[in-house]
């Protein structure tokens, strides 16, 4: 570890295998806490590379609990967090809209770190019990269309760095790992990022992992499509044939491009309590939310559907599929069946 710290101090890059072994070593208590703190600080100051991030991801997945889902194609919708906008549970709500539209979803999440309510908060609020029982997880995704994976049950490595991360006054690269350590290894992901540097980083990460992805960023700093202004979307579709070329696009949209009005920041706020956040979540699925709240969920769900469809459907078609999921009551029915099965 001393040699690695010296290399980081000299701005040298580590290989994917080296960071994987470092992560495994952390879970084996091989290093003093001072050295792990220096590692997190040094990489944060220098900036993490794609291969380093992938190596840490490999280590977390190898030391964690795998979730082999018996399902051909499914998506995770997640944000990096940390935008400090305290929005309601947009990604989680979008997941139930996507599942209500007939697709499969494996949502990976945790309790809130910087907002009123994280994915695990709103799920647990409705009486769901988190589990790592593979049979129950498979039953949920195949019978209901969606499964929830509470991160703390699967990423065992995170507990070894938890106290250090709490003690440091700045975010570390572990914040970047959350979205890419879904233990079921989904073939598709829609990721919201808080800035364009993260968009470039994750684009390269997803290309190396080889999954279909969409990455979204609202130009005014939201780690999701907020409809408060213009937003950028990058979509990458992995080729289905050997030696095929990847497809996709990179584009800046305005709310009007999707047929939506511009939203006000206060229309996205989760409220002051977990209960208030859950009420907004329920209102969207029950089709009685503010128009802006529904529109924001429709926009995020639509880009998730487009990734699942490998870009074969226009975004307008995907918005209508998401709208039908809510308007028909299927999104709400999916959620109720999910709660019934998992409580």
mmCIF file of C-alpha atoms in Angstrom:
data_model
loop_
_atom_site.group_PDB
_atom_site.id
_atom_site.type_symbol
_atom_site.label_atom_id
_atom_site.label_comp_id
_atom_site.label_asym_id
_atom_site.label_seq_id
_atom_site.Cartn_x
_atom_site.Cartn_y
_atom_site.Cartn_z
ATOM 1 C CA UNK A 1 0.000 0.000 0.000
ATOM 2 C CA UNK A 2 2.887 2.393 0.714
ATOM 3 C CA UNK A 3 4.168 1.835 -2.824
ATOM 4 C CA UNK A 4 0.684 2.494 -4.255
ATOM 5 C CA UNK A 5 0.321 5.681 -2.209
ATOM 6 C CA UNK A 6 3.694 6.916 -3.496
ATOM 7 C CA UNK A 7 2.580 6.252 -7.073
ATOM 8 C CA UNK A 8 -0.652 8.187 -6.528
ATOM 9 C CA UNK A 9 1.384 11.026 -5.013
ATOM 10 C CA UNK A 10 3.426 11.060 -8.236
ATOM 11 C CA UNK A 11 0.206 11.184 -10.314
ATOM 12 C CA UNK A 12 0.733 7.678 -11.665
ATOM 13 C CA UNK A 13 -2.271 5.591 -12.680
ATOM 14 C CA UNK A 14 -3.120 2.167 -11.272
ATOM 15 C CA UNK A 15 -4.301 -0.760 -13.366
ATOM 16 C CA UNK A 16 -7.756 -2.298 -13.135
ATOM 17 C CA UNK A 17 -6.304 -5.432 -11.516
ATOM 18 C CA UNK A 18 -4.325 -3.389 -8.968
ATOM 19 C CA UNK A 19 -7.368 -1.485 -7.713
ATOM 20 C CA UNK A 20 -9.378 -4.703 -7.603
ATOM 21 C CA UNK A 21 -6.745 -6.290 -5.355
ATOM 22 C CA UNK A 22 -6.575 -3.143 -3.199
ATOM 23 C CA UNK A 23 -10.341 -3.316 -2.647
ATOM 24 C CA UNK A 24 -10.131 -7.001 -1.746
ATOM 25 C CA UNK A 25 -7.283 -6.168 0.644
ATOM 26 C CA UNK A 26 -9.430 -3.510 2.326
ATOM 27 C CA UNK A 27 -12.128 -6.129 3.000
ATOM 28 C CA UNK A 28 -9.454 -8.378 4.538
ATOM 29 C CA UNK A 29 -8.294 -5.579 6.893
ATOM 30 C CA UNK A 30 -4.830 -5.702 5.340
ATOM 31 C CA UNK A 31 -4.204 -1.964 5.648
ATOM 32 C CA UNK A 32 -4.215 0.478 8.579
ATOM 33 C CA UNK A 33 -7.095 2.958 8.543
ATOM 34 C CA UNK A 34 -4.607 5.813 8.001
ATOM 35 C CA UNK A 35 -3.436 4.270 4.724
ATOM 36 C CA UNK A 36 -6.980 3.686 3.452
ATOM 37 C CA UNK A 37 -7.831 7.303 4.336
ATOM 38 C CA UNK A 38 -4.751 8.469 2.401
ATOM 39 C CA UNK A 39 -5.798 6.298 -0.569
ATOM 40 C CA UNK A 40 -9.294 7.792 -0.715
ATOM 41 C CA UNK A 41 -7.924 11.312 -0.313
ATOM 42 C CA UNK A 42 -5.104 10.910 -2.832
ATOM 43 C CA UNK A 43 -7.324 9.502 -5.587
ATOM 44 C CA UNK A 44 -9.939 12.179 -4.936
ATOM 45 C CA UNK A 45 -7.335 14.929 -5.305
ATOM 46 C CA UNK A 46 -5.766 13.411 -8.418
ATOM 47 C CA UNK A 47 -8.984 12.221 -10.042
ATOM 48 C CA UNK A 48 -9.938 8.602 -10.725
ATOM 49 C CA UNK A 49 -9.389 6.883 -14.083
ATOM 50 C CA UNK A 50 -11.820 4.595 -15.889
ATOM 51 C CA UNK A 51 -9.724 1.478 -15.238
ATOM 52 C CA UNK A 52 -9.260 2.343 -11.569
ATOM 53 C CA UNK A 53 -13.007 2.766 -11.117
ATOM 54 C CA UNK A 54 -13.655 -0.522 -12.922
ATOM 55 C CA UNK A 55 -11.125 -2.301 -10.705
ATOM 56 C CA UNK A 56 -12.796 -1.087 -7.530
ATOM 57 C CA UNK A 57 -16.133 -2.170 -9.050
ATOM 58 C CA UNK A 58 -14.699 -5.634 -9.781
ATOM 59 C CA UNK A 59 -13.529 -5.914 -6.179
ATOM 60 C CA UNK A 60 -16.896 -4.901 -4.723
ATOM 61 C CA UNK A 61 -18.757 -7.393 -6.905
ATOM 62 C CA UNK A 62 -16.277 -10.205 -6.170
ATOM 63 C CA UNK A 63 -16.435 -9.702 -2.379
ATOM 64 C CA UNK A 64 -20.198 -9.096 -2.353
ATOM 65 C CA UNK A 65 -23.296 -11.253 -2.677
ATOM 66 C CA UNK A 66 -24.145 -12.041 -6.334
ATOM 67 C CA UNK A 67 -27.760 -11.962 -7.507
ATOM 68 C CA UNK A 68 -28.259 -14.299 -10.492
ATOM 69 C CA UNK A 69 -31.646 -13.274 -11.875
ATOM 70 C CA UNK A 70 -33.396 -15.724 -14.206
ATOM 71 C CA UNK A 71 -34.495 -13.010 -16.590
ATOM 72 C CA UNK A 72 -33.210 -12.159 -20.056
ATOM 73 C CA UNK A 73 -33.178 -8.374 -20.132
ATOM 74 C CA UNK A 74 -33.837 -5.823 -17.409
ATOM 75 C CA UNK A 75 -32.821 -2.301 -16.441
ATOM 76 C CA UNK A 76 -31.734 -0.326 -13.406
ATOM 77 C CA UNK A 77 -32.573 3.387 -13.170
ATOM 78 C CA UNK A 78 -30.372 5.247 -10.726
ATOM 79 C CA UNK A 79 -28.725 8.587 -10.005
ATOM 80 C CA UNK A 80 -25.281 9.301 -8.638
ATOM 81 C CA UNK A 81 -26.813 11.441 -5.903
ATOM 82 C CA UNK A 82 -25.024 14.340 -4.326
ATOM 83 C CA UNK A 83 -26.682 17.080 -6.392
ATOM 84 C CA UNK A 84 -28.156 18.393 -3.100
ATOM 85 C CA UNK A 85 -31.432 19.288 -4.821
ATOM 86 C CA UNK A 86 -33.552 17.126 -2.456
ATOM 87 C CA UNK A 87 -35.842 15.917 -5.227
ATOM 88 C CA UNK A 88 -38.575 13.343 -4.668
ATOM 89 C CA UNK A 89 -37.888 9.696 -5.593
ATOM 90 C CA UNK A 90 -37.869 10.234 -9.359
ATOM 91 C CA UNK A 91 -35.733 7.223 -10.339
ATOM 92 C CA UNK A 92 -37.630 4.809 -8.090
ATOM 93 C CA UNK A 93 -41.014 6.032 -9.324
ATOM 94 C CA UNK A 94 -39.786 5.734 -12.926
ATOM 95 C CA UNK A 95 -38.828 2.108 -12.271
ATOM 96 C CA UNK A 96 -42.417 1.188 -11.403
ATOM 97 C CA UNK A 97 -43.678 3.042 -14.478
ATOM 98 C CA UNK A 98 -41.249 1.062 -16.665
ATOM 99 C CA UNK A 99 -42.320 -2.202 -15.018
ATOM 100 C CA UNK A 100 -45.965 -1.204 -15.479
ATOM 101 C CA UNK A 101 -45.241 -0.790 -19.192
ATOM 102 C CA UNK A 102 -44.325 -4.484 -19.357
ATOM 103 C CA UNK A 103 -40.547 -4.414 -18.922
ATOM 104 C CA UNK A 104 -38.313 -5.947 -16.248
ATOM 105 C CA UNK A 105 -36.494 -3.826 -13.657
ATOM 106 C CA UNK A 106 -33.842 -4.648 -11.041
ATOM 107 C CA UNK A 107 -33.633 -1.499 -8.932
ATOM 108 C CA UNK A 108 -30.511 -1.165 -6.791
ATOM 109 C CA UNK A 109 -30.588 1.461 -4.065
ATOM 110 C CA UNK A 110 -29.872 2.581 -0.536
ATOM 111 C CA UNK A 111 -31.053 4.894 2.196
ATOM 112 C CA UNK A 112 -30.706 8.635 1.595
ATOM 113 C CA UNK A 113 -27.317 10.236 2.043
ATOM 114 C CA UNK A 114 -27.949 13.860 1.049
ATOM 115 C CA UNK A 115 -31.716 14.047 0.509
ATOM 116 C CA UNK A 116 -34.892 13.489 2.527
ATOM 117 C CA UNK A 117 -35.659 10.085 1.029
ATOM 118 C CA UNK A 118 -33.560 7.552 -0.851
ATOM 119 C CA UNK A 119 -34.886 4.550 -2.758
ATOM 120 C CA UNK A 120 -34.667 2.284 0.306
ATOM 121 C CA UNK A 121 -36.470 4.873 2.442
ATOM 122 C CA UNK A 122 -39.527 5.050 0.198
ATOM 123 C CA UNK A 123 -39.600 1.280 -0.385
ATOM 124 C CA UNK A 124 -39.320 0.472 3.348
ATOM 125 C CA UNK A 125 -41.873 3.166 4.184
ATOM 126 C CA UNK A 126 -44.492 1.047 2.403
ATOM 127 C CA UNK A 127 -43.712 -2.015 4.516
ATOM 128 C CA UNK A 128 -41.360 -3.849 2.158
ATOM 129 C CA UNK A 129 -38.793 -6.090 3.837
ATOM 130 C CA UNK A 130 -35.389 -6.168 2.187
ATOM 131 C CA UNK A 131 -34.003 -9.603 1.382
ATOM 132 C CA UNK A 132 -31.045 -11.330 -0.227
ATOM 133 C CA UNK A 133 -32.989 -14.565 -0.746
ATOM 134 C CA UNK A 134 -32.357 -15.382 -4.412
ATOM 135 C CA UNK A 135 -35.584 -17.348 -4.862
ATOM 136 C CA UNK A 136 -37.680 -14.478 -3.532
ATOM 137 C CA UNK A 137 -35.801 -11.958 -5.664
ATOM 138 C CA UNK A 138 -36.347 -14.034 -8.800
ATOM 139 C CA UNK A 139 -40.004 -14.467 -7.971
ATOM 140 C CA UNK A 140 -40.388 -10.696 -7.636
ATOM 141 C CA UNK A 141 -38.873 -9.808 -11.012
ATOM 142 C CA UNK A 142 -40.617 -12.629 -12.885
ATOM 143 C CA UNK A 143 -44.056 -12.390 -11.278
ATOM 144 C CA UNK A 144 -44.270 -8.630 -10.751
ATOM 145 C CA UNK A 145 -41.725 -7.277 -13.244
ATOM 146 C CA UNK A 146 -39.537 -5.557 -10.684
ATOM 147 C CA UNK A 147 -37.152 -6.512 -7.890
ATOM 148 C CA UNK A 148 -35.528 -4.252 -5.294
ATOM 149 C CA UNK A 149 -31.927 -4.843 -4.204
ATOM 150 C CA UNK A 150 -31.038 -3.009 -0.989
ATOM 151 C CA UNK A 151 -27.348 -2.205 -1.389
ATOM 152 C CA UNK A 152 -26.324 -2.891 2.215
ATOM 153 C CA UNK A 153 -27.257 -6.569 1.878
ATOM 154 C CA UNK A 154 -24.981 -7.123 -1.103
ATOM 155 C CA UNK A 155 -21.966 -4.773 -1.233
ATOM 156 C CA UNK A 156 -20.136 -6.070 1.830
ATOM 157 C CA UNK A 157 -17.025 -4.025 1.072
ATOM 158 C CA UNK A 158 -18.795 -0.736 1.744
ATOM 159 C CA UNK A 159 -18.924 -1.312 5.512
ATOM 160 C CA UNK A 160 -15.103 -1.384 5.647
ATOM 161 C CA UNK A 161 -14.840 2.197 4.342
ATOM 162 C CA UNK A 162 -18.055 3.597 5.842
ATOM 163 C CA UNK A 163 -16.485 5.237 8.922
ATOM 164 C CA UNK A 164 -13.685 6.756 6.821
ATOM 165 C CA UNK A 165 -16.120 8.191 4.283
ATOM 166 C CA UNK A 166 -18.187 9.706 7.087
ATOM 167 C CA UNK A 167 -15.112 11.283 8.692
ATOM 168 C CA UNK A 168 -13.912 12.933 5.470
ATOM 169 C CA UNK A 169 -15.402 16.358 4.636
ATOM 170 C CA UNK A 170 -15.598 15.603 0.888
ATOM 171 C CA UNK A 171 -17.086 12.904 -1.350
ATOM 172 C CA UNK A 172 -14.771 10.127 -2.533
ATOM 173 C CA UNK A 173 -14.694 7.818 -5.534
ATOM 174 C CA UNK A 174 -16.889 5.400 -3.579
ATOM 175 C CA UNK A 175 -19.760 7.767 -4.374
ATOM 176 C CA UNK A 176 -19.165 6.982 -8.058
ATOM 177 C CA UNK A 177 -19.295 3.224 -7.470
ATOM 178 C CA UNK A 178 -22.891 3.009 -6.233
ATOM 179 C CA UNK A 179 -24.538 3.135 -9.667
ATOM 180 C CA UNK A 180 -22.285 0.460 -11.201
ATOM 181 C CA UNK A 181 -22.246 -2.228 -8.488
ATOM 182 C CA UNK A 182 -25.778 -3.587 -8.934
ATOM 183 C CA UNK A 183 -25.157 -7.217 -7.848
ATOM 184 C CA UNK A 184 -27.461 -8.584 -10.558
ATOM 185 C CA UNK A 185 -25.287 -6.991 -13.298
ATOM 186 C CA UNK A 186 -28.144 -5.592 -15.415
ATOM 187 C CA UNK A 187 -27.775 -5.525 -19.190
ATOM 188 C CA UNK A 188 -29.271 -2.012 -19.316
ATOM 189 C CA UNK A 189 -28.962 1.065 -17.155
ATOM 190 C CA UNK A 190 -30.281 4.615 -17.130
ATOM 191 C CA UNK A 191 -28.000 6.785 -15.020
ATOM 192 C CA UNK A 192 -28.451 10.357 -13.893
ATOM 193 C CA UNK A 193 -25.268 12.336 -13.259
ATOM 194 C CA UNK A 194 -24.754 15.762 -11.713
ATOM 195 C CA UNK A 195 -22.215 17.105 -14.237
ATOM 196 C CA UNK A 196 -20.803 16.510 -17.708
ATOM 197 C CA UNK A 197 -17.420 15.262 -16.408
ATOM 198 C CA UNK A 198 -19.252 12.350 -14.793
ATOM 199 C CA UNK A 199 -21.168 11.770 -18.034
ATOM 200 C CA UNK A 200 -17.888 11.318 -19.927
ATOM 201 C CA UNK A 201 -16.449 9.062 -17.212
ATOM 202 C CA UNK A 202 -19.463 6.733 -17.065
ATOM 203 C CA UNK A 203 -19.770 6.605 -20.866
ATOM 204 C CA UNK A 204 -16.307 5.062 -20.995
ATOM 205 C CA UNK A 205 -17.087 2.776 -18.042
ATOM 206 C CA UNK A 206 -20.255 1.426 -19.687
ATOM 207 C CA UNK A 207 -18.482 0.912 -23.002
ATOM 208 C CA UNK A 208 -15.879 -1.246 -21.265
ATOM 209 C CA UNK A 209 -18.505 -3.176 -19.275
ATOM 210 C CA UNK A 210 -20.409 -3.731 -22.521
ATOM 211 C CA UNK A 211 -23.979 -2.918 -21.514
ATOM 212 C CA UNK A 212 -26.672 -0.748 -23.096
ATOM 213 C CA UNK A 213 -26.927 2.585 -21.328
ATOM 214 C CA UNK A 214 -28.423 6.023 -21.197
ATOM 215 C CA UNK A 215 -26.831 8.815 -19.180
ATOM 216 C CA UNK A 216 -28.764 11.982 -18.426
ATOM 217 C CA UNK A 217 -27.805 15.309 -16.896
ATOM 218 C CA UNK A 218 -29.817 18.464 -16.458
ATOM 219 C CA UNK A 219 -27.636 21.417 -17.370
ATOM 220 C CA UNK A 220 -28.630 23.249 -14.181
ATOM 221 C CA UNK A 221 -27.102 20.493 -12.033
ATOM 222 C CA UNK A 222 -29.779 17.848 -11.414
ATOM 223 C CA UNK A 223 -28.663 14.199 -11.582
ATOM 224 C CA UNK A 224 -31.819 13.283 -13.529
ATOM 225 C CA UNK A 225 -34.080 14.814 -16.157
ATOM 226 C CA UNK A 226 -35.616 17.619 -14.112
ATOM 227 C CA UNK A 227 -37.401 19.503 -16.935
ATOM 228 C CA UNK A 228 -36.286 22.721 -15.169
ATOM 229 C CA UNK A 229 -34.277 23.537 -18.287
ATOM 230 C CA UNK A 230 -32.261 21.892 -21.033
ATOM 231 C CA UNK A 231 -30.757 18.475 -20.388
ATOM 232 C CA UNK A 232 -28.202 16.293 -22.117
ATOM 233 C CA UNK A 233 -28.653 12.619 -22.952
ATOM 234 C CA UNK A 234 -26.008 10.138 -24.087
ATOM 235 C CA UNK A 235 -27.241 6.729 -25.234
ATOM 236 C CA UNK A 236 -24.965 3.798 -26.109
ATOM 237 C CA UNK A 237 -26.239 0.492 -27.453
ATOM 238 C CA UNK A 238 -23.884 -2.490 -27.468
ATOM 239 C CA UNK A 239 -23.731 -4.345 -30.820
ATOM 240 C CA UNK A 240 -25.664 -7.621 -30.972
ATOM 241 C CA UNK A 241 -23.310 -9.264 -33.474
ATOM 242 C CA UNK A 242 -19.560 -9.900 -33.168
ATOM 243 C CA UNK A 243 -17.480 -7.031 -34.544
ATOM 244 C CA UNK A 244 -20.607 -4.905 -34.891
ATOM 245 C CA UNK A 245 -20.514 -1.173 -34.321
ATOM 246 C CA UNK A 246 -22.137 0.328 -31.244
ATOM 247 C CA UNK A 247 -25.055 2.669 -31.880
ATOM 248 C CA UNK A 248 -26.550 5.538 -29.960
ATOM 249 C CA UNK A 249 -26.604 9.311 -29.843
ATOM 250 C CA UNK A 250 -25.662 12.361 -27.810
ATOM 251 C CA UNK A 251 -28.110 15.242 -27.771
ATOM 252 C CA UNK A 252 -29.307 18.228 -25.777
ATOM 253 C CA UNK A 253 -33.081 18.375 -25.304
ATOM 254 C CA UNK A 254 -35.387 21.079 -24.011
ATOM 255 C CA UNK A 255 -38.602 20.193 -22.161
ATOM 256 C CA UNK A 256 -40.559 21.483 -25.174
ATOM 257 C CA UNK A 257 -38.785 18.945 -27.424
ATOM 258 C CA UNK A 258 -40.658 16.228 -25.509
ATOM 259 C CA UNK A 259 -43.939 18.122 -25.371
ATOM 260 C CA UNK A 260 -43.525 19.153 -21.722
ATOM 261 C CA UNK A 261 -43.603 22.566 -20.103
ATOM 262 C CA UNK A 262 -40.647 23.809 -18.113
ATOM 263 C CA UNK A 263 -40.845 22.735 -14.463
ATOM 264 C CA UNK A 264 -40.155 24.908 -11.439
ATOM 265 C CA UNK A 265 -37.500 23.692 -8.967
ATOM 266 C CA UNK A 266 -39.984 23.772 -6.088
ATOM 267 C CA UNK A 267 -42.201 21.284 -7.957
ATOM 268 C CA UNK A 268 -39.479 18.627 -7.640
ATOM 269 C CA UNK A 269 -38.737 18.938 -3.928
ATOM 270 C CA UNK A 270 -39.285 15.841 -1.780
ATOM 271 C CA UNK A 271 -40.404 17.841 1.234
ATOM 272 C CA UNK A 272 -38.989 17.927 4.731
ATOM 273 C CA UNK A 273 -39.852 14.401 5.807
ATOM 274 C CA UNK A 274 -39.792 10.845 4.516
ATOM 275 C CA UNK A 275 -43.587 10.811 4.793
ATOM 276 C CA UNK A 276 -43.914 13.820 2.468
ATOM 277 C CA UNK A 277 -41.592 12.184 -0.087
ATOM 278 C CA UNK A 278 -43.643 8.983 0.038
ATOM 279 C CA UNK A 279 -46.840 10.969 -0.545
ATOM 280 C CA UNK A 280 -45.436 12.379 -3.797
ATOM 281 C CA UNK A 281 -44.312 8.906 -4.877
ATOM 282 C CA UNK A 282 -47.831 7.581 -4.234
ATOM 283 C CA UNK A 283 -49.469 10.552 -5.959
ATOM 284 C CA UNK A 284 -47.533 9.976 -9.195
ATOM 285 C CA UNK A 285 -48.395 6.271 -9.357
ATOM 286 C CA UNK A 286 -52.023 7.035 -8.471
ATOM 287 C CA UNK A 287 -52.117 9.659 -11.272
ATOM 288 C CA UNK A 288 -53.017 12.567 -8.997
ATOM 289 C CA UNK A 289 -49.634 14.304 -8.756
ATOM 290 C CA UNK A 290 -48.794 17.807 -9.937
ATOM 291 C CA UNK A 291 -48.484 17.837 -13.742
ATOM 292 C CA UNK A 292 -44.765 18.650 -13.462
ATOM 293 C CA UNK A 293 -44.140 15.724 -11.120
ATOM 294 C CA UNK A 294 -45.833 13.313 -13.511
ATOM 295 C CA UNK A 295 -44.032 14.784 -16.536
ATOM 296 C CA UNK A 296 -40.625 14.396 -14.894
ATOM 297 C CA UNK A 297 -41.273 10.727 -14.148
ATOM 298 C CA UNK A 298 -42.579 10.183 -17.696
ATOM 299 C CA UNK A 299 -39.422 11.736 -19.171
ATOM 300 C CA UNK A 300 -37.034 9.620 -17.098
ATOM 301 C CA UNK A 301 -39.028 6.416 -17.607
ATOM 302 C CA UNK A 302 -39.196 7.052 -21.367
ATOM 303 C CA UNK A 303 -35.431 7.180 -21.803
ATOM 304 C CA UNK A 304 -35.162 3.973 -19.772
ATOM 305 C CA UNK A 305 -37.657 2.309 -22.120
ATOM 306 C CA UNK A 306 -35.700 3.545 -25.124
ATOM 307 C CA UNK A 307 -32.527 1.891 -23.795
ATOM 308 C CA UNK A 308 -34.428 -1.362 -23.167
ATOM 309 C CA UNK A 309 -35.727 -1.193 -26.741
ATOM 310 C CA UNK A 310 -32.145 -0.760 -27.993
ATOM 311 C CA UNK A 311 -33.107 2.580 -29.544
ATOM 312 C CA UNK A 312 -35.664 1.027 -31.897
ATOM 313 C CA UNK A 313 -38.464 3.287 -30.604
ATOM 314 C CA UNK A 314 -38.537 7.085 -30.776
ATOM 315 C CA UNK A 315 -38.559 8.990 -27.531
ATOM 316 C CA UNK A 316 -42.109 10.165 -28.298
ATOM 317 C CA UNK A 317 -43.255 6.539 -28.552
ATOM 318 C CA UNK A 318 -41.522 5.738 -25.267
ATOM 319 C CA UNK A 319 -43.177 8.705 -23.525
ATOM 320 C CA UNK A 320 -46.586 7.433 -24.637
ATOM 321 C CA UNK A 321 -45.786 3.953 -23.312
ATOM 322 C CA UNK A 322 -44.805 5.468 -19.952
ATOM 323 C CA UNK A 323 -47.930 7.641 -19.938
ATOM 324 C CA UNK A 324 -50.133 4.621 -20.649
ATOM 325 C CA UNK A 325 -48.483 2.780 -17.739
ATOM 326 C CA UNK A 326 -49.656 5.499 -15.335
ATOM 327 C CA UNK A 327 -52.977 6.394 -16.965
ATOM 328 C CA UNK A 328 -54.100 2.759 -17.214
ATOM 329 C CA UNK A 329 -53.265 2.098 -13.561
ATOM 330 C CA UNK A 330 -50.728 -0.602 -14.446
ATOM 331 C CA UNK A 331 -47.837 1.226 -12.740
ATOM 332 C CA UNK A 332 -49.867 1.442 -9.526
ATOM 333 C CA UNK A 333 -51.004 -2.182 -9.834
ATOM 334 C CA UNK A 334 -47.378 -3.249 -10.310
ATOM 335 C CA UNK A 335 -46.350 -1.381 -7.169
ATOM 336 C CA UNK A 336 -49.175 -2.854 -5.096
ATOM 337 C CA UNK A 337 -48.309 -6.373 -6.214
ATOM 338 C CA UNK A 338 -44.652 -5.685 -5.457
ATOM 339 C CA UNK A 339 -45.487 -4.552 -1.901
ATOM 340 C CA UNK A 340 -47.779 -7.532 -1.374
ATOM 341 C CA UNK A 341 -45.128 -10.018 -2.497
ATOM 342 C CA UNK A 342 -42.243 -8.410 -0.604
ATOM 343 C CA UNK A 343 -43.814 -7.446 2.733
#
